[in-house]
Amino acid sequence: MTGEPAPRREVVTGEPRRVRPLPRYRAQAEIDEQTALGDAYVRSLMRSQLRAGLTAFGVLALVAGTLPLAFAALRDATASWIVLGFAAYPLLTLLAWWYVRRAERNERDFARLVKGRPPQ
């Protein structure tokens, strides 16, 4: 610092150059080309769908398995028919509704993953 002035700064005014984004890694290409990573993506979807199906089947087996116990506890033919005709169907409908929503959510998450967006 001998008293010399600081170098003059240049200000560039003009339109900024457009920078091309780097090519994004596409999971769709991995799936289409049947690479190991694409296979892992598809297996992940299949596992999640299998998990939902087995859960629904387990709940169905539990509901159907307890029906004979309910019939034995009631010991009345009319009450048994009411349980069989009316009480079982809302449970089965609820189970089917849950399964369809879960399967659709799995597929939607997979589609988002393939498109490069994070699952919500």
PDB file of C-alpha atoms in Angstrom:
ATOM      1  CA  MET A   1       0.000   0.000   0.000  1.00  0.00           C
ATOM      2  CA  THR A   2       1.978   2.662  -1.351  1.00  0.00           C
ATOM      3  CA  GLY A   3      -1.047   4.767  -2.117  1.00  0.00           C
ATOM      4  CA  GLU A   4      -1.782   3.321  -5.553  1.00  0.00           C
ATOM      5  CA  PRO A   5      -5.447   3.462  -6.514  1.00  0.00           C
ATOM      6  CA  ALA A   6      -7.394   0.222  -6.597  1.00  0.00           C
ATOM      7  CA  PRO A   7      -7.868  -1.277 -10.043  1.00  0.00           C
ATOM      8  CA  ARG A   8     -10.983  -0.087 -11.772  1.00  0.00           C
ATOM      9  CA  ARG A   9     -13.871  -2.580 -11.852  1.00  0.00           C
ATOM     10  CA  GLU A  10     -15.634  -3.238 -15.093  1.00  0.00           C
ATOM     11  CA  VAL A  11     -19.425  -3.579 -15.118  1.00  0.00           C
ATOM     12  CA  VAL A  12     -20.834  -5.713 -17.866  1.00  0.00           C
ATOM     13  CA  THR A  13     -24.306  -4.818 -18.955  1.00  0.00           C
ATOM     14  CA  GLY A  14     -26.065  -6.963 -21.428  1.00  0.00           C
ATOM     15  CA  GLU A  15     -28.346  -9.911 -21.723  1.00  0.00           C
ATOM     16  CA  PRO A  16     -27.196 -12.891 -19.741  1.00  0.00           C
ATOM     17  CA  ARG A  17     -26.273 -15.894 -21.756  1.00  0.00           C
ATOM     18  CA  ARG A  18     -28.665 -18.768 -21.579  1.00  0.00           C
ATOM     19  CA  VAL A  19     -27.035 -21.766 -20.089  1.00  0.00           C
ATOM     20  CA  ARG A  20     -28.394 -25.066 -21.225  1.00  0.00           C
ATOM     21  CA  PRO A  21     -29.291 -27.267 -18.305  1.00  0.00           C
ATOM     22  CA  LEU A  22     -27.346 -30.432 -17.885  1.00  0.00           C
ATOM     23  CA  PRO A  23     -29.148 -33.436 -19.249  1.00  0.00           C
ATOM     24  CA  ARG A  24     -31.180 -34.962 -16.469  1.00  0.00           C
ATOM     25  CA  TYR A  25     -30.910 -38.593 -15.653  1.00  0.00           C
ATOM     26  CA  ARG A  26     -34.137 -40.216 -16.795  1.00  0.00           C
ATOM     27  CA  ALA A  27     -35.488 -43.270 -15.051  1.00  0.00           C
ATOM     28  CA  GLN A  28     -37.782 -43.867 -18.034  1.00  0.00           C
ATOM     29  CA  ALA A  29     -34.770 -44.593 -20.216  1.00  0.00           C
ATOM     30  CA  GLU A  30     -33.475 -47.072 -17.634  1.00  0.00           C
ATOM     31  CA  ILE A  31     -36.802 -48.887 -17.645  1.00  0.00           C
ATOM     32  CA  ASP A  32     -37.137 -48.851 -21.431  1.00  0.00           C
ATOM     33  CA  GLU A  33     -33.607 -50.152 -21.923  1.00  0.00           C
ATOM     34  CA  GLN A  34     -34.193 -52.828 -19.262  1.00  0.00           C
ATOM     35  CA  THR A  35     -31.047 -52.023 -17.341  1.00  0.00           C
ATOM     36  CA  ALA A  36     -30.394 -53.260 -13.827  1.00  0.00           C
ATOM     37  CA  LEU A  37     -31.523 -49.938 -12.379  1.00  0.00           C
ATOM     38  CA  GLY A  38     -34.708 -49.983 -14.457  1.00  0.00           C
ATOM     39  CA  ASP A  39     -35.345 -53.517 -13.268  1.00  0.00           C
ATOM     40  CA  ALA A  40     -34.913 -52.329  -9.676  1.00  0.00           C
ATOM     41  CA  TYR A  41     -37.505 -49.591 -10.256  1.00  0.00           C
ATOM     42  CA  VAL A  42     -40.028 -52.068 -11.634  1.00  0.00           C
ATOM     43  CA  ARG A  43     -39.338 -54.598  -8.868  1.00  0.00           C
ATOM     44  CA  SER A  44     -39.912 -51.836  -6.318  1.00  0.00           C
ATOM     45  CA  LEU A  45     -43.343 -51.133  -7.795  1.00  0.00           C
ATOM     46  CA  MET A  46     -44.161 -54.837  -7.876  1.00  0.00           C
ATOM     47  CA  ARG A  47     -43.101 -55.265  -4.233  1.00  0.00           C
ATOM     48  CA  SER A  48     -45.257 -52.360  -3.081  1.00  0.00           C
ATOM     49  CA  GLN A  49     -48.248 -53.708  -5.030  1.00  0.00           C
ATOM     50  CA  LEU A  50     -47.657 -57.198  -3.626  1.00  0.00           C
ATOM     51  CA  ARG A  51     -47.432 -55.790  -0.101  1.00  0.00           C
ATOM     52  CA  ALA A  52     -50.782 -54.023  -0.550  1.00  0.00           C
ATOM     53  CA  GLY A  53     -52.366 -57.166  -1.992  1.00  0.00           C
ATOM     54  CA  LEU A  54     -51.089 -59.404   0.794  1.00  0.00           C
ATOM     55  CA  THR A  55     -52.279 -56.922   3.412  1.00  0.00           C
ATOM     56  CA  ALA A  56     -55.749 -56.855   1.858  1.00  0.00           C
ATOM     57  CA  PHE A  57     -55.768 -60.652   1.652  1.00  0.00           C
ATOM     58  CA  GLY A  58     -54.719 -60.936   5.309  1.00  0.00           C
ATOM     59  CA  VAL A  59     -57.530 -58.644   6.432  1.00  0.00           C
ATOM     60  CA  LEU A  60     -59.988 -60.565   4.239  1.00  0.00           C
ATOM     61  CA  ALA A  61     -58.819 -63.877   5.744  1.00  0.00           C
ATOM     62  CA  LEU A  62     -59.199 -62.405   9.221  1.00  0.00           C
ATOM     63  CA  VAL A  63     -62.743 -61.208   8.514  1.00  0.00           C
ATOM     64  CA  ALA A  64     -63.781 -64.451   6.811  1.00  0.00           C
ATOM     65  CA  GLY A  65     -62.053 -66.541   9.478  1.00  0.00           C
ATOM     66  CA  THR A  66     -63.939 -64.889  12.314  1.00  0.00           C
ATOM     67  CA  LEU A  67     -67.362 -65.387  10.701  1.00  0.00           C
ATOM     68  CA  PRO A  68     -67.744 -68.989  11.980  1.00  0.00           C
ATOM     69  CA  LEU A  69     -66.851 -67.766  15.462  1.00  0.00           C
ATOM     70  CA  ALA A  70     -69.503 -65.059  15.176  1.00  0.00           C
ATOM     71  CA  PHE A  71     -72.066 -67.622  14.024  1.00  0.00           C
ATOM     72  CA  ALA A  72     -71.213 -69.931  16.912  1.00  0.00           C
ATOM     73  CA  ALA A  73     -71.473 -67.081  19.407  1.00  0.00           C
ATOM     74  CA  LEU A  74     -74.829 -65.909  18.060  1.00  0.00           C
ATOM     75  CA  ARG A  75     -76.502 -69.372  17.853  1.00  0.00           C
ATOM     76  CA  ASP A  76     -79.399 -67.784  16.058  1.00  0.00           C
ATOM     77  CA  ALA A  77     -80.069 -68.358  12.369  1.00  0.00           C
ATOM     78  CA  THR A  78     -81.634 -64.942  11.883  1.00  0.00           C
ATOM     79  CA  ALA A  79     -78.695 -63.129  13.494  1.00  0.00           C
ATOM     80  CA  SER A  80     -76.282 -65.240  11.458  1.00  0.00           C
ATOM     81  CA  TRP A  81     -78.021 -64.226   8.244  1.00  0.00           C
ATOM     82  CA  ILE A  82     -77.957 -60.578   9.319  1.00  0.00           C
ATOM     83  CA  VAL A  83     -74.206 -60.795   9.985  1.00  0.00           C
ATOM     84  CA  LEU A  84     -73.613 -62.624   6.730  1.00  0.00           C
ATOM     85  CA  GLY A  85     -75.955 -60.474   4.654  1.00  0.00           C
ATOM     86  CA  PHE A  86     -75.298 -57.006   6.047  1.00  0.00           C
ATOM     87  CA  ALA A  87     -72.374 -56.746   8.456  1.00  0.00           C
ATOM     88  CA  ALA A  88     -69.743 -58.420   6.271  1.00  0.00           C
ATOM     89  CA  TYR A  89     -70.308 -56.315   3.158  1.00  0.00           C
ATOM     90  CA  PRO A  90     -69.385 -52.898   4.562  1.00  0.00           C
ATOM     91  CA  LEU A  91     -66.101 -54.386   5.803  1.00  0.00           C
ATOM     92  CA  LEU A  92     -65.395 -55.938   2.412  1.00  0.00           C
ATOM     93  CA  THR A  93     -66.305 -52.710   0.624  1.00  0.00           C
ATOM     94  CA  LEU A  94     -64.025 -50.720   2.913  1.00  0.00           C
ATOM     95  CA  LEU A  95     -61.210 -53.198   2.313  1.00  0.00           C
ATOM     96  CA  ALA A  96     -61.665 -53.009  -1.465  1.00  0.00           C
ATOM     97  CA  TRP A  97     -61.749 -49.201  -1.334  1.00  0.00           C
ATOM     98  CA  TRP A  98     -58.504 -49.150   0.703  1.00  0.00           C
ATOM     99  CA  TYR A  99     -56.790 -51.565  -1.688  1.00  0.00           C
ATOM    100  CA  VAL A 100     -57.707 -49.602  -4.818  1.00  0.00           C
ATOM    101  CA  ARG A 101     -56.554 -46.321  -3.259  1.00  0.00           C
ATOM    102  CA  ARG A 102     -53.280 -47.905  -2.140  1.00  0.00           C
ATOM    103  CA  ALA A 103     -52.608 -49.462  -5.559  1.00  0.00           C
ATOM    104  CA  GLU A 104     -53.329 -46.156  -7.303  1.00  0.00           C
ATOM    105  CA  ARG A 105     -51.042 -44.309  -4.890  1.00  0.00           C
ATOM    106  CA  ASN A 106     -48.246 -46.812  -5.562  1.00  0.00           C
ATOM    107  CA  GLU A 107     -48.631 -46.323  -9.297  1.00  0.00           C
ATOM    108  CA  ARG A 108     -48.787 -42.530  -8.968  1.00  0.00           C
ATOM    109  CA  ASP A 109     -45.610 -42.505  -6.857  1.00  0.00           C
ATOM    110  CA  PHE A 110     -43.896 -44.738  -9.415  1.00  0.00           C
ATOM    111  CA  ALA A 111     -44.947 -42.459 -12.272  1.00  0.00           C
ATOM    112  CA  ARG A 112     -43.581 -39.437 -10.403  1.00  0.00           C
ATOM    113  CA  LEU A 113     -40.327 -41.273  -9.778  1.00  0.00           C
ATOM    114  CA  VAL A 114     -40.015 -42.133 -13.461  1.00  0.00           C
ATOM    115  CA  LYS A 115     -40.730 -38.536 -14.484  1.00  0.00           C
ATOM    116  CA  GLY A 116     -38.020 -37.308 -12.123  1.00  0.00           C
ATOM    117  CA  ARG A 117     -40.271 -35.664  -9.558  1.00  0.00           C
ATOM    118  CA  PRO A 118     -40.154 -36.717  -5.907  1.00  0.00           C
ATOM    119  CA  PRO A 119     -43.138 -38.704  -4.603  1.00  0.00           C
ATOM    120  CA  GLN A 120     -45.512 -36.743  -2.401  1.00  0.00           C
TER     121      GLN A 120
END
